[in-house]
PDB file of C-alpha atoms in Angstrom:
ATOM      1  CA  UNK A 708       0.000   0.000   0.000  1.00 85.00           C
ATOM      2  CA  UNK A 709       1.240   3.607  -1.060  1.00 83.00           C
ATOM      3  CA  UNK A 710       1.516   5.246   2.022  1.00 94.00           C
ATOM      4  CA  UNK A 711       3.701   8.435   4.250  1.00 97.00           C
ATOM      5  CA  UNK A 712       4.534   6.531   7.563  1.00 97.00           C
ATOM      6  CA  UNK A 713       5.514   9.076  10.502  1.00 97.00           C
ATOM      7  CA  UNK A 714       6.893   8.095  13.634  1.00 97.00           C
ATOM      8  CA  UNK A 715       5.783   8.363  16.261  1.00 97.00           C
ATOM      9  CA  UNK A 716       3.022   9.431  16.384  1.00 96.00           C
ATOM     10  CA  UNK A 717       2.623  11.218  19.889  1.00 97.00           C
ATOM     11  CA  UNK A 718       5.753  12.415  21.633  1.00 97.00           C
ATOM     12  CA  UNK A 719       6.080  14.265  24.532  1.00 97.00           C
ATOM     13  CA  UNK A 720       9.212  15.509  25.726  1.00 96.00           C
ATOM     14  CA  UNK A 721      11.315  18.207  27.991  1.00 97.00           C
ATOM     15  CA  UNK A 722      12.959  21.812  26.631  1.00 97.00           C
ATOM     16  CA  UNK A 723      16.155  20.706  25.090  1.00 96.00           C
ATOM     17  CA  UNK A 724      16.184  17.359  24.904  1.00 97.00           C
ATOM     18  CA  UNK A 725      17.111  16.538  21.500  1.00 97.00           C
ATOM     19  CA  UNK A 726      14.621  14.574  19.516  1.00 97.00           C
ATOM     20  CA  UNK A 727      14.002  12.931  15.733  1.00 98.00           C
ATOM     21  CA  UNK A 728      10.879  12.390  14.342  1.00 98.00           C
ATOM     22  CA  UNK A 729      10.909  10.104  11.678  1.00 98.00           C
ATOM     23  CA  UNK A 730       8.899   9.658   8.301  1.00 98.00           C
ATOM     24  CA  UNK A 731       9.255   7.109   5.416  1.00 98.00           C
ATOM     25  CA  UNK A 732       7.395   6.793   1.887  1.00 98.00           C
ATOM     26  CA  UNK A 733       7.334   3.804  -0.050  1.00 96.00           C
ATOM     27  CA  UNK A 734       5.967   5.906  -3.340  1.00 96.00           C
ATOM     28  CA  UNK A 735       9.420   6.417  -4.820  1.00 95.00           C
ATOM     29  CA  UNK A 736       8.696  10.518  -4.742  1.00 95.00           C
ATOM     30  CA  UNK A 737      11.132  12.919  -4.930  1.00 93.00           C
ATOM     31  CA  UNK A 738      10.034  15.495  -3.219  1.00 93.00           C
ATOM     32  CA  UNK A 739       9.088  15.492   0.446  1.00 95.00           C
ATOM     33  CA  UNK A 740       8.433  18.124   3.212  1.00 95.00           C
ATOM     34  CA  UNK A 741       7.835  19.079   6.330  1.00 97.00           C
ATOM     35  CA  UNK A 742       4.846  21.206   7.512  1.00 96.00           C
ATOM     36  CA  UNK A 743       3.350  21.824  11.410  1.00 97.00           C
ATOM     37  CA  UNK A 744      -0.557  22.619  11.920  1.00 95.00           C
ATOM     38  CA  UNK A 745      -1.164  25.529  14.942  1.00 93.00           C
ATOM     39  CA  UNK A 746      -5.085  26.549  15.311  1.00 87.00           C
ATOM     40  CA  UNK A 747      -6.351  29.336  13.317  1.00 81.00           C
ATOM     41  CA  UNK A 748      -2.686  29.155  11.296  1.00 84.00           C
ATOM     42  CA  UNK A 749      -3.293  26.216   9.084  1.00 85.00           C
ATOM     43  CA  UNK A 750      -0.559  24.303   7.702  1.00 92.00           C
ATOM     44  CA  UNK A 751       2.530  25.959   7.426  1.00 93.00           C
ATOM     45  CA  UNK A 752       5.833  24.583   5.295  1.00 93.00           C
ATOM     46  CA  UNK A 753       9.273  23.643   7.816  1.00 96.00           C
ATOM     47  CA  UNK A 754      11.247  22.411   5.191  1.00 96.00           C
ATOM     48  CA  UNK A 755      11.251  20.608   2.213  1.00 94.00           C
ATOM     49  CA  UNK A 756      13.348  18.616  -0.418  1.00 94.00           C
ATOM     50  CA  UNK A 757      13.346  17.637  -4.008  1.00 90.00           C
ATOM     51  CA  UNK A 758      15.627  15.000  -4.314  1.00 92.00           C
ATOM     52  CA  UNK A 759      18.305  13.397  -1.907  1.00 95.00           C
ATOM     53  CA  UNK A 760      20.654  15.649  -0.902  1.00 95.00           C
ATOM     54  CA  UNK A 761      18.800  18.917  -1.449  1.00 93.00           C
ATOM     55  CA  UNK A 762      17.049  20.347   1.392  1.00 95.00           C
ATOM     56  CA  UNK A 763      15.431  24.071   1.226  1.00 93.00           C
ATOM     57  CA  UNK A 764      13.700  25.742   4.126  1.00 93.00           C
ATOM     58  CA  UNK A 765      10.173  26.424   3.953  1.00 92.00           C
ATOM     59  CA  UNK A 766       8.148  29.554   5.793  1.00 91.00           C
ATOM     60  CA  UNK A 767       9.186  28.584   9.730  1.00 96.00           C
ATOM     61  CA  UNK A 768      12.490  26.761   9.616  1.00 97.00           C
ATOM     62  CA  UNK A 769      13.994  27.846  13.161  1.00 97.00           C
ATOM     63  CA  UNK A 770      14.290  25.442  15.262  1.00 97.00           C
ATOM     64  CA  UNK A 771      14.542  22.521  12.994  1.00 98.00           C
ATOM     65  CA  UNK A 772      17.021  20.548  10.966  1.00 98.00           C
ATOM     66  CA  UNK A 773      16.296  17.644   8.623  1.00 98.00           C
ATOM     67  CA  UNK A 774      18.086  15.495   6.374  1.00 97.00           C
ATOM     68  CA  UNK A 775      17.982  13.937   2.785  1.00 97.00           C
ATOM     69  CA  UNK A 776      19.946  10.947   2.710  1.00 97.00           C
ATOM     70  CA  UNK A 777      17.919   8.386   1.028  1.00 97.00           C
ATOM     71  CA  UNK A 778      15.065   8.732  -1.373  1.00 97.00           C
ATOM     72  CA  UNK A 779      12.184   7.674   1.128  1.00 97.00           C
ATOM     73  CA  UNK A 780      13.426   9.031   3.879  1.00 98.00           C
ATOM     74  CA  UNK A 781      13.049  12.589   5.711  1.00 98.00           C
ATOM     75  CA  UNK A 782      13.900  12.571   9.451  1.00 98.00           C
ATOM     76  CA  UNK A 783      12.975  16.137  11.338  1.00 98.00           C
ATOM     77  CA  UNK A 784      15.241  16.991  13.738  1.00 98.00           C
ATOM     78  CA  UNK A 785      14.421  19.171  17.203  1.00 98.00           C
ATOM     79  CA  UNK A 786      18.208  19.876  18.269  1.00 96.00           C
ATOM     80  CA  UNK A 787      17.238  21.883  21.740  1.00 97.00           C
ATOM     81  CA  UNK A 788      12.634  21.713  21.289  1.00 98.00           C
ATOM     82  CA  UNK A 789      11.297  24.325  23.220  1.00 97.00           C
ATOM     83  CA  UNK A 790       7.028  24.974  24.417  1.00 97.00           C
ATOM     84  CA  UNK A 791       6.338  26.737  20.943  1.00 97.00           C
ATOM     85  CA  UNK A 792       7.554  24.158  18.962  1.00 98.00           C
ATOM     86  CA  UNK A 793       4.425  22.153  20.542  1.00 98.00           C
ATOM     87  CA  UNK A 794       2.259  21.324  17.701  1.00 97.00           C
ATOM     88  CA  UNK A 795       0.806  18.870  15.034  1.00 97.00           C
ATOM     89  CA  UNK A 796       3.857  18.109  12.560  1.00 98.00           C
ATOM     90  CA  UNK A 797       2.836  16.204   9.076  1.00 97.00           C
ATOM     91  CA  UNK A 798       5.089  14.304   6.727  1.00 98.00           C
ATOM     92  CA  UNK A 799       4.296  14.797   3.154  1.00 97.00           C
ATOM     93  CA  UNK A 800       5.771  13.699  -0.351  1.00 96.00           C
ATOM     94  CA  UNK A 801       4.544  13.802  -4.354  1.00 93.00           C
ATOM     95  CA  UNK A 802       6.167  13.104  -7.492  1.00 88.00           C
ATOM     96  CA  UNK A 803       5.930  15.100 -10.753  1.00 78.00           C
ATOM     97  CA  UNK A 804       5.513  18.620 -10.026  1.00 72.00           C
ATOM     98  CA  UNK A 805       2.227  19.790  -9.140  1.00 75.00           C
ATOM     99  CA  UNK A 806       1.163  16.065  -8.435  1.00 85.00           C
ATOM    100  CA  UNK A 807      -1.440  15.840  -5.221  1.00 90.00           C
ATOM    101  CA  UNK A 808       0.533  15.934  -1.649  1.00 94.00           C
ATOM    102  CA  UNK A 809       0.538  12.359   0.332  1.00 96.00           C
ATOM    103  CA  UNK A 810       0.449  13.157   3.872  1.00 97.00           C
ATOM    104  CA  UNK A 811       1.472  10.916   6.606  1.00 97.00           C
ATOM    105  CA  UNK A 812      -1.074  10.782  10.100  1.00 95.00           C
ATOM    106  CA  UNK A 813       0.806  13.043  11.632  1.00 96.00           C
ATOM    107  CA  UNK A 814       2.791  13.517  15.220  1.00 97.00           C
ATOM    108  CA  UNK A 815       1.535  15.410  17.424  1.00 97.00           C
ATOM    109  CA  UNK A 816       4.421  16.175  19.879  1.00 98.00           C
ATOM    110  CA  UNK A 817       4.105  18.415  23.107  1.00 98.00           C
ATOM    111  CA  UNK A 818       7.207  20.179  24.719  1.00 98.00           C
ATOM    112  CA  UNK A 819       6.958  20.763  28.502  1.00 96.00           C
TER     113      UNK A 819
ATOM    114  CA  UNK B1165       2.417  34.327   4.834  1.00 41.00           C
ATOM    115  CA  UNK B1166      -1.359  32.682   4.190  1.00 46.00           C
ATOM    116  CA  UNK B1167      -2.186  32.397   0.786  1.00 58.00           C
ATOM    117  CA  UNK B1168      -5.572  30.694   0.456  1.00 67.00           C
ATOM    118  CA  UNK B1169      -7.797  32.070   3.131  1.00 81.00           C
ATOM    119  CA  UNK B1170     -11.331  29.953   3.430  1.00 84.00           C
ATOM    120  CA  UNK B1171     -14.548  30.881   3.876  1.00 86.00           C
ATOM    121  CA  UNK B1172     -16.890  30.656   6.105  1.00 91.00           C
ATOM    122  CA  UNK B1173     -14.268  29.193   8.749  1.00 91.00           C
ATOM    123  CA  UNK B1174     -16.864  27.080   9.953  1.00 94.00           C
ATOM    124  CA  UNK B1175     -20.155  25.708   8.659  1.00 95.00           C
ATOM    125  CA  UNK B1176     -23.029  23.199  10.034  1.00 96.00           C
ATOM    126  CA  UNK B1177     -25.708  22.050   7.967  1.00 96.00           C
ATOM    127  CA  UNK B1178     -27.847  19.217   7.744  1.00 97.00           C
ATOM    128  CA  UNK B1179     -27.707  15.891   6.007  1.00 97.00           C
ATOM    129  CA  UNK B1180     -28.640  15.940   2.160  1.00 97.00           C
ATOM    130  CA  UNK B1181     -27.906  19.751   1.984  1.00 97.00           C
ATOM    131  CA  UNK B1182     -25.156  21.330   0.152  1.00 97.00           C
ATOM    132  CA  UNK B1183     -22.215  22.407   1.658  1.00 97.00           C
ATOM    133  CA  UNK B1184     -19.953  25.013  -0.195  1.00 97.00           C
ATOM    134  CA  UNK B1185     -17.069  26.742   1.270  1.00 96.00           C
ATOM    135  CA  UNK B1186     -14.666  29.666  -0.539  1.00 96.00           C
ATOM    136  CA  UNK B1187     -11.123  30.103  -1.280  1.00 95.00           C
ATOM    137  CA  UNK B1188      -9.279  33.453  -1.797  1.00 94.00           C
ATOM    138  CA  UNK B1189      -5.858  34.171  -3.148  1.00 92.00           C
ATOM    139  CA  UNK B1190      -3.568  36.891  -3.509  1.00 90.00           C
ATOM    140  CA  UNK B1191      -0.658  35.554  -5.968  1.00 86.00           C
ATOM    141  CA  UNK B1192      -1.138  34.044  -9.458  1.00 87.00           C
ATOM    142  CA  UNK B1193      -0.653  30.758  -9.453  1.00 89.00           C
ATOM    143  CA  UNK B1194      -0.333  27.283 -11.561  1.00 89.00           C
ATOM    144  CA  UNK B1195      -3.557  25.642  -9.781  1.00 91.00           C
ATOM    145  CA  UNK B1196      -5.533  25.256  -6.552  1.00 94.00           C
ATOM    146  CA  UNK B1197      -6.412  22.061  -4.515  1.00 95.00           C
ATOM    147  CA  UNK B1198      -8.919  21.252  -2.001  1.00 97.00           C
ATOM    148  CA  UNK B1199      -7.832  18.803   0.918  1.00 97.00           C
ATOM    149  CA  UNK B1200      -9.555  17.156   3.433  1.00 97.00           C
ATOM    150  CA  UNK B1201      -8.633  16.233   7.097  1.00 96.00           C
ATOM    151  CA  UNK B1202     -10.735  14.261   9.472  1.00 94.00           C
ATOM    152  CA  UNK B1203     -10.038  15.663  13.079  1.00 88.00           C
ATOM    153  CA  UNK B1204      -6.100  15.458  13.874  1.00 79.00           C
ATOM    154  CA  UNK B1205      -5.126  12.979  10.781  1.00 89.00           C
ATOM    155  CA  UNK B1206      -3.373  13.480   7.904  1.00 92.00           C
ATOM    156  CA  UNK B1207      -4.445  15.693   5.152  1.00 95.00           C
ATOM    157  CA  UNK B1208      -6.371  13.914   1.839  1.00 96.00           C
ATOM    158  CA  UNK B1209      -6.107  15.342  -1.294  1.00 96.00           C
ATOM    159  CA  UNK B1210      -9.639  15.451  -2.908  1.00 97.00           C
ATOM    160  CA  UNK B1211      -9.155  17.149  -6.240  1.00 97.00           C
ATOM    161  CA  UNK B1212      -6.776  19.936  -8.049  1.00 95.00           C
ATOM    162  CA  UNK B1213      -7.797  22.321 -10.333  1.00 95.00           C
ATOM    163  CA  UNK B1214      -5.173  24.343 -13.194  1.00 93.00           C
ATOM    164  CA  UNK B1215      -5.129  27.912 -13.312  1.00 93.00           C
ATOM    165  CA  UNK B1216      -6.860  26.962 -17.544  1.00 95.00           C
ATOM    166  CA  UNK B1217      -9.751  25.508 -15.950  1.00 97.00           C
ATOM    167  CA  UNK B1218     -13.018  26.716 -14.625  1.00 97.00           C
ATOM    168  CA  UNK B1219     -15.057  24.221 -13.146  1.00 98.00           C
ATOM    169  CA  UNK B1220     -13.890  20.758 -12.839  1.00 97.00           C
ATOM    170  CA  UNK B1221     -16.398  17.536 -10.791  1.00 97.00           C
ATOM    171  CA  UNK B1222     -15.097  14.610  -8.370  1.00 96.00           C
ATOM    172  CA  UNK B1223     -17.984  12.241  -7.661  1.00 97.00           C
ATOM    173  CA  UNK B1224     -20.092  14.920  -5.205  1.00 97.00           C
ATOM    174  CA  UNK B1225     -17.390  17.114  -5.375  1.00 98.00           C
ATOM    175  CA  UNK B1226     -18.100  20.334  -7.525  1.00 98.00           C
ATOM    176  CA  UNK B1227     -14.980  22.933  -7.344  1.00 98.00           C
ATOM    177  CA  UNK B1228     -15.065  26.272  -9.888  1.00 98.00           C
ATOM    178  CA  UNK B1229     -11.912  29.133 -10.211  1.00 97.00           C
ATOM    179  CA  UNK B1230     -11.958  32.403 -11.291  1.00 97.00           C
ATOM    180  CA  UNK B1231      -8.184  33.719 -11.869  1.00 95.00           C
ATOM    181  CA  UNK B1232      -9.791  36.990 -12.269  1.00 95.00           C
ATOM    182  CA  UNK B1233     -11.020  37.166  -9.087  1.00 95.00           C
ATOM    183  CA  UNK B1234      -8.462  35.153  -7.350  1.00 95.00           C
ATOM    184  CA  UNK B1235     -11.486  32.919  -5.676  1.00 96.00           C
ATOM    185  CA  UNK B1236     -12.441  29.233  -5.658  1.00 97.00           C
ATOM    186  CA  UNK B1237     -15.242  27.064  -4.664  1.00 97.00           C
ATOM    187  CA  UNK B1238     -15.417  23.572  -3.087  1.00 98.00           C
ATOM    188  CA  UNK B1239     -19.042  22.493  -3.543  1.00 98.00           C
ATOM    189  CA  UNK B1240     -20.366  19.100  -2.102  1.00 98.00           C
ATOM    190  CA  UNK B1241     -23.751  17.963  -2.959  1.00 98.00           C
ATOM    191  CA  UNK B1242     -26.001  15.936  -0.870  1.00 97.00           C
ATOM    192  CA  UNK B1243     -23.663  16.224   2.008  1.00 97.00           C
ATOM    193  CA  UNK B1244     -23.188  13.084   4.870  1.00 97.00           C
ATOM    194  CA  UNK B1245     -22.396  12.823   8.069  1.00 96.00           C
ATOM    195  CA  UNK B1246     -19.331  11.315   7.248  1.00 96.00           C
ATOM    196  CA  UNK B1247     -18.519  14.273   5.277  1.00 97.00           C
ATOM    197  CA  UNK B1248     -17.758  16.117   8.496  1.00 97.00           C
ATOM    198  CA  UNK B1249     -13.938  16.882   8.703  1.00 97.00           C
ATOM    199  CA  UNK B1250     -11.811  20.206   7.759  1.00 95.00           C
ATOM    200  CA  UNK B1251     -11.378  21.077   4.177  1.00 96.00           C
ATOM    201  CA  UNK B1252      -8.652  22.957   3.086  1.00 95.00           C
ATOM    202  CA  UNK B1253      -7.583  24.715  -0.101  1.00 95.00           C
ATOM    203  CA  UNK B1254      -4.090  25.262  -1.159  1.00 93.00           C
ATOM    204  CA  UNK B1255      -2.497  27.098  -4.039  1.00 91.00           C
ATOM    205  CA  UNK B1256       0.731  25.909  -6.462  1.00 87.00           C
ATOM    206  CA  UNK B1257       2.276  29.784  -7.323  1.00 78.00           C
ATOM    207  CA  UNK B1258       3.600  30.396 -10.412  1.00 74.00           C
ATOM    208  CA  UNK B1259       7.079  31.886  -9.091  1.00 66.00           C
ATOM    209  CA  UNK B1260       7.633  28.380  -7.146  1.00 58.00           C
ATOM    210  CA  UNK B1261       5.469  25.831  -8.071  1.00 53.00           C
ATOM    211  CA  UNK B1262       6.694  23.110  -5.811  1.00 68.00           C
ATOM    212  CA  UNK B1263       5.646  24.961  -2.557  1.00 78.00           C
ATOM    213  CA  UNK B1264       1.998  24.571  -1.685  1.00 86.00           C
ATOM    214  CA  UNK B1265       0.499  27.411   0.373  1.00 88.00           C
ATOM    215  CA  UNK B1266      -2.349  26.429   2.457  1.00 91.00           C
ATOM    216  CA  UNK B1267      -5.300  28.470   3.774  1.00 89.00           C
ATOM    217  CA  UNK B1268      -6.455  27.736   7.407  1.00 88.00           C
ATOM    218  CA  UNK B1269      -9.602  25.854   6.442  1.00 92.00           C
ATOM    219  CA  UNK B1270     -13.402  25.488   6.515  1.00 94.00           C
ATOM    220  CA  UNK B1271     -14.581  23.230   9.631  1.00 95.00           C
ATOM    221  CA  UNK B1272     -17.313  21.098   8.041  1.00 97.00           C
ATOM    222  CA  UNK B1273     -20.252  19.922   9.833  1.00 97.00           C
ATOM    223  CA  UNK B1274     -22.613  17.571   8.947  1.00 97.00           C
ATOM    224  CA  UNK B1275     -25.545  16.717  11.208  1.00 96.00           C
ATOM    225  CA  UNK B1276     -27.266  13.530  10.989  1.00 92.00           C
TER     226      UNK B1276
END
């Protein structure tokens, strides 16, 4: 089954303790991103790649570092998470340009 | 910065009426897509519409674009219950087509 998995999918965790939230597709797409849902601010773009080894930031990149090393994977990286990074995160990916977004289920992580 | 913007941002009607719910813009762009997320999962991509087309149908899905107004329309017909969820729109821009902009959505519900 085509599918975004994200892991995991609830997380809660401590100001500054390093964390990695993970997400796989098994679509063979080359572009993937990164985007975090806050109420009454929609979805908004963290970063995103089009192909391994090329990573661009989106709208709200601080905080937040991610990696391209493989095709289906696209790891998002909290070096030092603090309260207002709190918030829904999704994992999406798509081929050809201006093909539909997959999105994974999501994590929703809370930072205490 | 938001580039769809929905409207109404929320909407409750009853089973078998119509639901429709409005998209602004403020860039051009190379087309618009409508997404829908049942509460807290992952965004589904329900149709896309090119910035050459007016009105294009999905099933009970209706969704219309006027470039010269910078608006679009997500009509559903005969709506469910289990239509209830958050529909959002999201525009491709011409300057950067691979970044999707979405709007903060229409809340969608549909009472039995």
């Amino acid at each position: 089954e085509a599918q975004v998995t994200q892991n995991p999918r609830y997380l809660i965790t401590v100001t500054g303790k390093k964390l990695t939230v993970t997400c796989s597709q098994n679509m063979n797409h080359e572009y993937m991103s990164w985007y975090r849902q806050d109420p009454g601010l929609g979805l908004r773009q963290i970063y995103y790649s089009m192909n391994v080894e090329v990573t661009d930031k989106g709208d709200v990149p601080e905080g937040y570092k991610v990696s391209r090393k493989e095709k289906r994977n696209f790891p998002l990286i909290l070096e030092s998470p603090s309260p207002n990074q709190t918030s829904l995160y999704f994992c999406a990916s798509r081929g050809q340009n201006n093909s539909p977004l997959h999105f994974g289920n999501g994590t929703r992580l809370t930072v205490t | 910065s938001q580039q769809g913007e929905e409207d109404p941002q929320a909407l409750s009607i009853q089973e078998g009426e119509n639901a429709t719910m409005n998209c602004s813009y403020k860039t051009s762009i190379n087309n618009l897509q409508w997404y829908r997320q049942n509460s807290g999962r992952g965004l589904v991509h329900l149709i896309l519409i090119r910035s050459n087309e007016r009105e294009k149908h999905s099933g009970r899905l209706r969704v219309t674009l006027d470039t010269s107004k910078k608006s679009s329309s997500l009509l559903i017909t005969a709506s469910r219950a289990a239509d209830t969820a958050s529909y959002f729109c999201a525009t491709a821009r011409m300057d950067s087509s691979y970044k999707l902009i979405f709007g903060s959505g229409t809340r969608l519900l549909v009472r039995p």
